[in-house]
mmCIF file of N, CA and C in Angstrom:
data_model
loop_
_atom_site.group_PDB
_atom_site.id
_atom_site.type_symbol
_atom_site.label_atom_id
_atom_site.label_comp_id
_atom_site.label_asym_id
_atom_site.label_seq_id
_atom_site.Cartn_x
_atom_site.Cartn_y
_atom_site.Cartn_z
ATOM 1 N N MET A 1 129.785 111.953 108.323
ATOM 2 C CA MET A 1 128.348 111.328 108.284
ATOM 3 C C MET A 1 128.559 110.421 109.497
ATOM 4 N N PRO A 2 127.044 110.577 110.374
ATOM 5 C CA PRO A 2 127.172 109.611 111.347
ATOM 6 C C PRO A 2 127.084 108.049 110.877
ATOM 7 N N LEU A 3 127.480 107.254 111.482
ATOM 8 C CA LEU A 3 127.673 105.691 111.247
ATOM 9 C C LEU A 3 126.565 104.952 110.850
ATOM 10 N N ILE A 4 125.393 104.984 111.310
ATOM 11 C CA ILE A 4 124.117 104.423 111.160
ATOM 12 C C ILE A 4 123.696 104.775 109.649
ATOM 13 N N ARG A 5 123.751 106.122 109.623
ATOM 14 C CA ARG A 5 123.300 106.382 108.269
ATOM 15 C C ARG A 5 124.574 106.071 106.899
ATOM 16 N N GLU A 6 125.823 105.999 107.570
ATOM 17 C CA GLU A 6 126.615 105.749 106.307
ATOM 18 C C GLU A 6 126.269 104.025 106.135
ATOM 19 N N ILE A 7 126.202 103.283 107.228
ATOM 20 C CA ILE A 7 125.578 102.033 106.747
ATOM 21 C C ILE A 7 124.616 101.432 106.263
ATOM 22 N N GLU A 8 123.444 102.265 106.549
ATOM 23 C CA GLU A 8 122.350 102.277 105.748
ATOM 24 C C GLU A 8 122.453 102.700 104.291
ATOM 25 N N GLN A 9 123.248 103.611 103.927
ATOM 26 C CA GLN A 9 123.629 103.865 102.491
ATOM 27 C C GLN A 9 124.215 102.647 101.978
ATOM 28 N N LEU A 10 125.113 102.434 102.361
ATOM 29 C CA LEU A 10 126.133 101.157 102.134
ATOM 30 C C LEU A 10 125.029 100.007 101.797
ATOM 31 N N GLU A 11 124.141 99.894 102.778
ATOM 32 C CA GLU A 11 123.441 98.433 102.320
ATOM 33 C C GLU A 11 122.542 99.111 101.300
ATOM 34 N N ARG A 12 122.113 100.278 100.997
ATOM 35 C CA ARG A 12 121.457 100.411 99.997
ATOM 36 C C ARG A 12 122.146 100.294 98.397
ATOM 37 N N ARG A 13 123.303 100.573 98.667
ATOM 38 C CA ARG A 13 124.472 100.701 97.651
ATOM 39 C C ARG A 13 124.521 99.109 97.485
ATOM 40 N N ARG A 14 124.864 98.595 98.146
ATOM 41 C CA ARG A 14 125.102 96.733 97.952
ATOM 42 C C ARG A 14 124.142 96.171 97.377
ATOM 43 N N PHE A 15 122.760 96.554 97.542
ATOM 44 C CA PHE A 15 121.604 95.753 97.147
ATOM 45 C C PHE A 15 121.766 96.349 95.400
ATOM 46 N N ASP A 16 121.618 97.736 95.430
ATOM 47 C CA ASP A 16 121.594 98.346 93.753
ATOM 48 C C ASP A 16 122.629 97.565 93.203
ATOM 49 N N ALA A 17 123.506 97.200 93.394
ATOM 50 C CA ALA A 17 124.855 96.646 92.899
ATOM 51 C C ALA A 17 124.580 95.110 92.410
ATOM 52 N N GLN A 18 124.004 94.623 93.284
ATOM 53 C CA GLN A 18 123.347 93.083 93.426
ATOM 54 C C GLN A 18 122.539 93.305 92.087
ATOM 55 N N VAL A 19 121.570 93.863 92.018
ATOM 56 C CA VAL A 19 120.543 94.195 91.232
ATOM 57 C C VAL A 19 121.451 94.285 89.448
ATOM 58 N N ALA A 20 122.226 95.367 89.544
ATOM 59 C CA ALA A 20 122.866 95.581 88.591
ATOM 60 C C ALA A 20 124.197 94.670 88.247
ATOM 61 N N LYS A 21 124.220 93.793 89.032
ATOM 62 C CA LYS A 21 125.522 93.010 88.866
ATOM 63 C C LYS A 21 126.721 94.050 88.272
ATOM 64 N N ASP A 22 126.720 94.680 89.190
ATOM 65 C CA ASP A 22 127.901 95.603 89.515
ATOM 66 C C ASP A 22 129.123 95.009 90.126
ATOM 67 N N GLN A 23 129.763 94.327 89.310
ATOM 68 C CA GLN A 23 131.052 93.453 89.982
ATOM 69 C C GLN A 23 132.029 94.503 90.761
ATOM 70 N N PRO A 24 132.436 95.394 90.164
ATOM 71 C CA PRO A 24 133.230 96.296 90.954
ATOM 72 C C PRO A 24 132.826 96.748 92.318
ATOM 73 N N THR A 25 131.609 97.605 92.218
ATOM 74 C CA THR A 25 131.094 97.793 93.636
ATOM 75 C C THR A 25 131.267 96.853 94.669
ATOM 76 N N LEU A 26 130.536 95.172 94.263
ATOM 77 C CA LEU A 26 130.516 94.194 94.959
ATOM 78 C C LEU A 26 131.928 93.702 95.644
ATOM 79 N N GLU A 27 132.701 93.884 94.796
ATOM 80 C CA GLU A 27 134.073 93.587 94.967
ATOM 81 C C GLU A 27 134.923 94.644 96.121
ATOM 82 N N THR A 28 134.352 95.635 96.049
ATOM 83 C CA THR A 28 134.760 96.689 97.258
ATOM 84 C C THR A 28 134.362 96.538 98.181
ATOM 85 N N ILE A 29 132.684 96.101 98.317
ATOM 86 C CA ILE A 29 131.889 95.799 99.527
ATOM 87 C C ILE A 29 132.389 94.539 100.536
ATOM 88 N N PHE A 30 132.416 93.695 99.534
ATOM 89 C CA PHE A 30 132.572 92.337 100.167
ATOM 90 C C PHE A 30 134.087 91.886 100.402
ATOM 91 N N ALA A 31 134.499 91.638 101.886
ATOM 92 C CA ALA A 31 135.591 91.261 102.236
ATOM 93 C C ALA A 31 136.226 90.139 101.579
ATOM 94 N N ASP A 32 137.203 89.945 101.316
ATOM 95 C CA ASP A 32 138.023 88.472 100.661
ATOM 96 C C ASP A 32 137.753 87.434 101.602
ATOM 97 N N ASP A 33 137.487 87.684 102.765
ATOM 98 C CA ASP A 33 137.069 86.325 103.778
ATOM 99 C C ASP A 33 135.542 86.261 103.946
ATOM 100 N N LEU A 34 134.562 86.811 102.913
ATOM 101 C CA LEU A 34 132.757 86.999 103.118
ATOM 102 C C LEU A 34 132.480 85.487 103.147
ATOM 103 N N ILE A 35 131.452 85.155 104.192
ATOM 104 C CA ILE A 35 130.823 83.987 104.434
ATOM 105 C C ILE A 35 129.542 84.680 104.174
ATOM 106 N N TYR A 36 129.206 83.818 103.663
ATOM 107 C CA TYR A 36 127.433 84.241 103.178
ATOM 108 C C TYR A 36 126.427 82.944 102.981
ATOM 109 N N THR A 37 125.936 82.928 104.182
ATOM 110 C CA THR A 37 124.911 81.426 104.426
ATOM 111 C C THR A 37 123.394 82.073 103.684
ATOM 112 N N HIS A 38 122.740 81.502 102.577
ATOM 113 C CA HIS A 38 121.991 81.735 101.894
ATOM 114 C C HIS A 38 120.557 81.308 102.759
ATOM 115 N N SER A 39 119.394 81.417 102.428
ATOM 116 C CA SER A 39 118.355 81.159 103.090
ATOM 117 C C SER A 39 118.060 79.769 102.903
ATOM 118 N N ASN A 40 118.454 78.833 101.831
ATOM 119 C CA ASN A 40 118.435 77.571 101.579
ATOM 120 C C ASN A 40 119.667 76.850 102.480
ATOM 121 N N GLY A 41 120.550 77.357 103.398
ATOM 122 C CA GLY A 41 121.554 76.958 103.691
ATOM 123 C C GLY A 41 122.866 76.880 102.980
ATOM 124 N N HIS A 42 122.566 76.929 101.842
ATOM 125 C CA HIS A 42 123.990 77.136 101.200
ATOM 126 C C HIS A 42 124.944 78.085 101.118
ATOM 127 N N GLN A 43 126.196 77.964 101.477
ATOM 128 C CA GLN A 43 127.122 78.705 101.459
ATOM 129 C C GLN A 43 128.217 79.052 100.470
ATOM 130 N N ASP A 44 128.390 80.810 100.783
ATOM 131 C CA ASP A 44 129.158 80.963 99.743
ATOM 132 C C ASP A 44 130.306 81.590 99.963
ATOM 133 N N ASP A 45 131.483 81.863 99.845
ATOM 134 C CA ASP A 45 132.465 82.649 99.812
ATOM 135 C C ASP A 45 132.811 83.994 98.666
ATOM 136 N N LYS A 46 133.365 84.747 99.035
ATOM 137 C CA LYS A 46 133.219 85.966 98.069
ATOM 138 C C LYS A 46 133.248 85.625 96.777
ATOM 139 N N ALA A 47 134.362 84.639 96.293
ATOM 140 C CA ALA A 47 134.316 84.544 94.891
ATOM 141 C C ALA A 47 133.683 83.737 94.060
ATOM 142 N N SER A 48 132.893 82.433 94.805
ATOM 143 C CA SER A 48 131.799 81.778 94.660
ATOM 144 C C SER A 48 130.204 82.826 94.329
ATOM 145 N N TYR A 49 130.324 83.577 95.264
ATOM 146 C CA TYR A 49 129.121 84.497 95.039
ATOM 147 C C TYR A 49 129.021 85.342 94.063
ATOM 148 N N LEU A 50 130.189 86.134 93.924
ATOM 149 C CA LEU A 50 130.174 86.970 92.816
ATOM 150 C C LEU A 50 130.174 86.460 91.795
ATOM 151 N N ALA A 51 130.532 85.147 91.588
ATOM 152 C CA ALA A 51 130.580 84.327 90.249
ATOM 153 C C ALA A 51 129.132 83.882 89.846
ATOM 154 N N SER A 52 128.010 83.614 91.168
ATOM 155 C CA SER A 52 126.613 83.431 91.072
ATOM 156 C C SER A 52 126.282 84.548 90.468
ATOM 157 N N ILE A 53 126.433 85.472 90.686
ATOM 158 C CA ILE A 53 125.683 86.750 90.321
ATOM 159 C C ILE A 53 125.708 87.021 88.673
ATOM 160 N N ALA A 54 127.430 86.741 88.337
ATOM 161 C CA ALA A 54 127.963 86.748 87.144
ATOM 162 C C ALA A 54 126.927 86.062 85.771
ATOM 163 N N ASN A 55 126.872 84.903 86.529
ATOM 164 C CA ASN A 55 126.243 83.617 85.679
ATOM 165 C C ASN A 55 124.852 83.718 85.820
ATOM 166 N N GLY A 56 124.280 84.491 86.628
ATOM 167 C CA GLY A 56 122.681 84.691 86.997
ATOM 168 C C GLY A 56 122.304 83.929 87.876
ATOM 169 N N GLN A 57 122.801 82.740 88.176
ATOM 170 C CA GLN A 57 122.370 81.842 89.341
ATOM 171 C C GLN A 57 121.996 82.554 90.527
ATOM 172 N N SER A 58 122.403 83.608 91.071
ATOM 173 C CA SER A 58 121.875 84.631 92.119
ATOM 174 C C SER A 58 121.125 85.649 91.062
ATOM 175 N N ARG A 59 119.997 85.535 90.932
ATOM 176 C CA ARG A 59 119.426 87.050 90.392
ATOM 177 C C ARG A 59 118.319 87.870 91.146
ATOM 178 N N TYR A 60 118.812 89.205 91.043
ATOM 179 C CA TYR A 60 118.099 90.395 92.079
ATOM 180 C C TYR A 60 117.293 90.837 90.584
ATOM 181 N N ASP A 61 116.265 90.840 90.412
ATOM 182 C CA ASP A 61 115.265 91.823 89.665
ATOM 183 C C ASP A 61 115.272 93.372 90.295
ATOM 184 N N GLN A 62 114.868 93.557 91.609
ATOM 185 C CA GLN A 62 114.804 94.174 92.670
ATOM 186 C C GLN A 62 114.834 93.732 94.190
ATOM 187 N N VAL A 63 115.353 94.706 94.761
ATOM 188 C CA VAL A 63 115.559 94.363 96.115
ATOM 189 C C VAL A 63 114.644 95.577 96.970
ATOM 190 N N ASP A 64 113.554 95.498 97.767
ATOM 191 C CA ASP A 64 113.034 96.546 98.148
ATOM 192 C C ASP A 64 113.110 96.257 99.924
ATOM 193 N N ILE A 65 114.261 97.503 100.446
ATOM 194 C CA ILE A 65 114.442 97.001 101.944
ATOM 195 C C ILE A 65 113.140 97.741 102.566
ATOM 196 N N GLU A 66 112.399 96.553 103.582
ATOM 197 C CA GLU A 66 111.331 96.789 104.232
ATOM 198 C C GLU A 66 111.484 97.184 105.503
ATOM 199 N N SER A 67 112.904 96.618 106.311
ATOM 200 C CA SER A 67 113.250 97.640 107.286
ATOM 201 C C SER A 67 114.716 97.021 107.470
ATOM 202 N N LEU A 68 115.458 97.852 108.278
ATOM 203 C CA LEU A 68 116.905 98.393 108.821
ATOM 204 C C LEU A 68 116.858 98.752 109.876
ATOM 205 N N THR A 69 117.773 97.837 110.939
ATOM 206 C CA THR A 69 118.472 98.414 112.132
ATOM 207 C C THR A 69 120.021 98.266 111.774
ATOM 208 N N VAL A 70 120.383 99.355 112.370
ATOM 209 C CA VAL A 70 122.175 99.154 112.331
ATOM 210 C C VAL A 70 122.611 99.544 113.774
ATOM 211 N N ARG A 71 123.505 98.616 114.318
ATOM 212 C CA ARG A 71 124.047 98.700 115.612
ATOM 213 C C ARG A 71 125.305 98.723 115.352
ATOM 214 N N ALA A 72 126.348 99.979 116.256
ATOM 215 C CA ALA A 72 127.729 99.995 115.912
ATOM 216 C C ALA A 72 128.413 99.335 117.202
ATOM 217 N N TYR A 73 129.473 98.630 117.083
ATOM 218 C CA TYR A 73 130.135 98.221 118.082
ATOM 219 C C TYR A 73 131.890 98.433 117.734
ATOM 220 N N ASN A 74 132.786 98.010 118.895
ATOM 221 C CA ASN A 74 134.128 98.161 118.943
ATOM 222 C C ASN A 74 134.500 99.444 118.385
ATOM 223 N N ASP A 75 134.096 100.774 119.101
ATOM 224 C CA ASP A 75 134.514 101.785 119.223
ATOM 225 C C ASP A 75 134.215 102.284 117.616
ATOM 226 N N ASP A 76 132.889 101.907 116.862
ATOM 227 C CA ASP A 76 132.168 102.390 115.406
ATOM 228 C C ASP A 76 133.512 101.552 114.631
ATOM 229 N N GLN A 77 133.767 100.364 114.764
ATOM 230 C CA GLN A 77 134.525 99.657 113.920
ATOM 231 C C GLN A 77 133.912 98.607 113.281
ATOM 232 N N THR A 78 132.941 98.321 113.849
ATOM 233 C CA THR A 78 131.849 97.199 113.405
ATOM 234 C C THR A 78 130.823 97.395 113.716
ATOM 235 N N ALA A 79 130.014 96.971 112.699
ATOM 236 C CA ALA A 79 128.519 97.331 112.684
ATOM 237 C C ALA A 79 127.823 96.269 112.304
ATOM 238 N N VAL A 80 126.610 96.184 112.743
ATOM 239 C CA VAL A 80 125.690 94.650 112.808
ATOM 240 C C VAL A 80 124.288 95.309 112.358
ATOM 241 N N VAL A 81 124.055 94.686 111.083
ATOM 242 C CA VAL A 81 122.766 95.043 110.421
ATOM 243 C C VAL A 81 121.648 94.148 110.641
ATOM 244 N N ASN A 82 120.137 94.300 110.938
ATOM 245 C CA ASN A 82 119.361 93.495 111.114
ATOM 246 C C ASN A 82 118.477 94.246 110.129
ATOM 247 N N GLY A 83 117.944 93.358 108.835
ATOM 248 C CA GLY A 83 117.045 93.676 107.869
ATOM 249 C C GLY A 83 115.820 93.058 107.618
ATOM 250 N N ARG A 84 115.138 93.313 106.661
ATOM 251 C CA ARG A 84 114.006 92.539 106.159
ATOM 252 C C ARG A 84 113.609 93.165 104.552
ATOM 253 N N VAL A 85 113.761 92.195 103.779
ATOM 254 C CA VAL A 85 113.889 92.410 102.652
ATOM 255 C C VAL A 85 112.858 91.632 101.529
ATOM 256 N N ARG A 86 112.235 92.513 100.380
ATOM 257 C CA ARG A 86 111.516 91.798 99.486
ATOM 258 C C ARG A 86 112.172 91.809 98.210
ATOM 259 N N ILE A 87 112.445 90.525 97.436
ATOM 260 C CA ILE A 87 113.071 90.430 96.333
ATOM 261 C C ILE A 87 112.518 89.773 95.551
ATOM 262 N N GLU A 88 112.440 90.609 94.219
ATOM 263 C CA GLU A 88 111.742 90.140 92.764
ATOM 264 C C GLU A 88 112.972 89.361 92.230
ATOM 265 N N LEU A 89 112.873 88.180 92.023
ATOM 266 C CA LEU A 89 113.620 86.953 91.683
ATOM 267 C C LEU A 89 113.414 86.848 89.913
ATOM 268 N N GLY A 90 112.642 87.736 89.378
ATOM 269 C CA GLY A 90 112.590 87.479 88.064
ATOM 270 C C GLY A 90 111.245 86.563 87.845
ATOM 271 N N PRO A 91 110.885 85.896 86.309
ATOM 272 C CA PRO A 91 109.781 85.503 85.942
ATOM 273 C C PRO A 91 109.928 83.823 86.353
ATOM 274 N N GLY A 92 109.031 83.171 87.057
ATOM 275 C CA GLY A 92 108.860 82.023 87.059
ATOM 276 C C GLY A 92 108.202 81.384 85.667
ATOM 277 N N ALA A 93 108.359 79.787 85.965
ATOM 278 C CA ALA A 93 107.951 79.222 84.956
ATOM 279 C C ALA A 93 106.609 79.478 84.241
ATOM 280 N N ASP A 94 105.740 80.042 84.865
ATOM 281 C CA ASP A 94 104.567 80.291 84.615
ATOM 282 C C ASP A 94 104.553 81.803 83.652
ATOM 283 N N GLY A 95 105.681 82.562 84.139
ATOM 284 C CA GLY A 95 106.006 83.913 83.267
ATOM 285 C C GLY A 95 105.545 85.134 84.336
ATOM 286 N N GLN A 96 104.837 84.527 85.534
ATOM 287 C CA GLN A 96 104.594 85.527 86.737
ATOM 288 C C GLN A 96 105.900 85.956 87.277
ATOM 289 N N PRO A 97 105.969 86.996 87.821
ATOM 290 C CA PRO A 97 107.198 87.304 89.002
ATOM 291 C C PRO A 97 107.183 86.495 89.731
ATOM 292 N N LEU A 98 108.557 85.804 90.186
ATOM 293 C CA LEU A 98 108.632 85.299 91.567
ATOM 294 C C LEU A 98 109.175 86.447 92.755
ATOM 295 N N PHE A 99 108.574 86.149 94.417
ATOM 296 C CA PHE A 99 109.125 86.852 95.090
ATOM 297 C C PHE A 99 109.464 86.455 96.168
ATOM 298 N N THR A 100 110.427 86.690 97.185
ATOM 299 C CA THR A 100 110.607 86.246 98.456
ATOM 300 C C THR A 100 111.100 87.385 99.185
ATOM 301 N N ARG A 101 110.778 86.964 100.785
ATOM 302 C CA ARG A 101 111.004 88.054 101.423
ATOM 303 C C ARG A 101 111.751 87.146 102.529
ATOM 304 N N LEU A 102 112.974 88.038 103.044
ATOM 305 C CA LEU A 102 114.041 87.336 103.792
ATOM 306 C C LEU A 102 114.264 88.325 105.165
ATOM 307 N N LYS A 103 114.516 87.873 106.165
ATOM 308 C CA LYS A 103 115.113 88.500 107.364
ATOM 309 C C LYS A 103 116.727 88.331 106.887
ATOM 310 N N TYR A 104 117.167 89.064 107.220
ATOM 311 C CA TYR A 104 118.753 88.783 107.389
ATOM 312 C C TYR A 104 119.723 89.358 108.383
ATOM 313 N N VAL A 105 120.836 89.292 108.813
ATOM 314 C CA VAL A 105 121.840 89.860 109.408
ATOM 315 C C VAL A 105 123.068 90.036 108.450
ATOM 316 N N VAL A 106 123.952 90.974 108.684
ATOM 317 C CA VAL A 106 125.273 91.463 108.405
ATOM 318 C C VAL A 106 125.868 91.848 109.192
ATOM 319 N N VAL A 107 127.453 91.402 108.945
ATOM 320 C CA VAL A 107 128.380 92.109 109.898
ATOM 321 C C VAL A 107 129.278 93.229 108.857
ATOM 322 N N TYR A 108 129.543 94.068 109.023
ATOM 323 C CA TYR A 108 130.588 94.804 108.552
ATOM 324 C C TYR A 108 131.831 95.216 109.554
ATOM 325 N N ILE A 109 133.216 95.431 109.166
ATOM 326 C CA ILE A 109 134.040 95.894 109.665
ATOM 327 C C ILE A 109 134.844 96.922 109.104
ATOM 328 N N ARG A 110 135.458 97.691 109.727
ATOM 329 C CA ARG A 110 136.124 98.791 109.260
ATOM 330 C C ARG A 110 137.401 98.923 109.465
ATOM 331 N N PRO A 111 138.335 97.736 108.451
ATOM 332 C CA PRO A 111 139.870 98.000 108.459
ATOM 333 C C PRO A 111 140.428 99.029 108.363
ATOM 334 N N ALA A 112 141.363 99.611 108.604
ATOM 335 C CA ALA A 112 142.152 100.836 108.214
ATOM 336 C C ALA A 112 141.978 101.114 106.791
ATOM 337 N N ALA A 113 142.603 100.326 106.171
ATOM 338 C CA ALA A 113 143.167 100.350 104.797
ATOM 339 C C ALA A 113 142.022 100.220 103.699
ATOM 340 N N ASN A 114 140.767 99.666 103.975
ATOM 341 C CA ASN A 114 139.798 99.468 103.017
ATOM 342 C C ASN A 114 138.447 99.947 103.230
ATOM 343 N N GLY A 115 138.211 100.574 104.558
ATOM 344 C CA GLY A 115 136.663 101.223 104.392
ATOM 345 C C GLY A 115 136.025 100.177 104.871
ATOM 346 N N TRP A 116 134.781 100.229 105.107
ATOM 347 C CA TRP A 116 133.725 99.447 105.260
ATOM 348 C C TRP A 116 133.674 98.131 104.690
ATOM 349 N N GLN A 117 133.900 96.994 104.883
ATOM 350 C CA GLN A 117 133.634 95.368 104.533
ATOM 351 C C GLN A 117 132.583 94.711 105.198
ATOM 352 N N LEU A 118 132.133 94.036 104.226
ATOM 353 C CA LEU A 118 130.920 93.197 104.740
ATOM 354 C C LEU A 118 131.745 91.818 104.825
ATOM 355 N N VAL A 119 131.331 91.174 105.983
ATOM 356 C CA VAL A 119 132.170 89.518 106.267
ATOM 357 C C VAL A 119 131.244 88.510 106.728
ATOM 358 N N PHE A 120 130.307 88.968 106.791
ATOM 359 C CA PHE A 120 129.126 88.029 107.346
ATOM 360 C C PHE A 120 128.070 88.519 106.788
ATOM 361 N N TRP A 121 126.932 87.346 106.164
ATOM 362 C CA TRP A 121 126.007 87.421 105.934
ATOM 363 C C TRP A 121 125.003 86.194 105.931
ATOM 364 N N GLN A 122 123.831 86.265 106.714
ATOM 365 C CA GLN A 122 122.755 85.258 107.078
ATOM 366 C C GLN A 122 121.468 85.484 106.420
ATOM 367 N N ALA A 123 120.866 84.823 105.769
ATOM 368 C CA ALA A 123 119.455 85.002 105.332
ATOM 369 C C ALA A 123 118.717 83.942 105.668
ATOM 370 N N GLN A 124 117.451 84.587 106.135
ATOM 371 C CA GLN A 124 116.152 83.498 106.572
ATOM 372 C C GLN A 124 115.167 83.847 105.812
ATOM 373 N N LYS A 125 114.330 82.782 105.106
ATOM 374 C CA LYS A 125 112.905 83.083 104.212
ATOM 375 C C LYS A 125 112.054 83.392 105.520
ATOM 376 N N GLN A 126 111.177 84.328 105.026
ATOM 377 C CA GLN A 126 109.577 84.654 105.738
ATOM 378 C C GLN A 126 108.812 83.939 105.101
ATOM 379 N N ALA A 127 107.724 83.997 105.648
ATOM 380 C CA ALA A 127 106.414 83.713 105.060
ATOM 381 C C ALA A 127 105.918 84.876 104.042
ATOM 382 N N ALA A 128 105.433 84.609 103.087
ATOM 383 C CA ALA A 128 105.120 85.386 102.235
ATOM 384 C C ALA A 128 103.889 86.826 102.729
#
């Protein structure tokens, strides 16, 4: 499978796992040394981010990918993804759904033993 298609599918699988709170899938995708800088500046490592999904602090009711660009480097052992997503965050105080739009960048590496691993993720809020 060409690298770009493989990473695109992995991104869709990752977002699906975040919505489903699928910890085993996220454990596999996220590298042990993951650094995630949220759109509000808060930073998580793998353990704290997985905990925030499990306890509902990081909530994703739906993630729609609006754009996705994958670039390969390092003899196809590194992939940089730039994307834009629309995320439904659940109901607000008034009972109406809350949404946010984010631009983001992630970096995947392919260590020989583990398959693709997401090592870096940074998000930035966009105007609605």
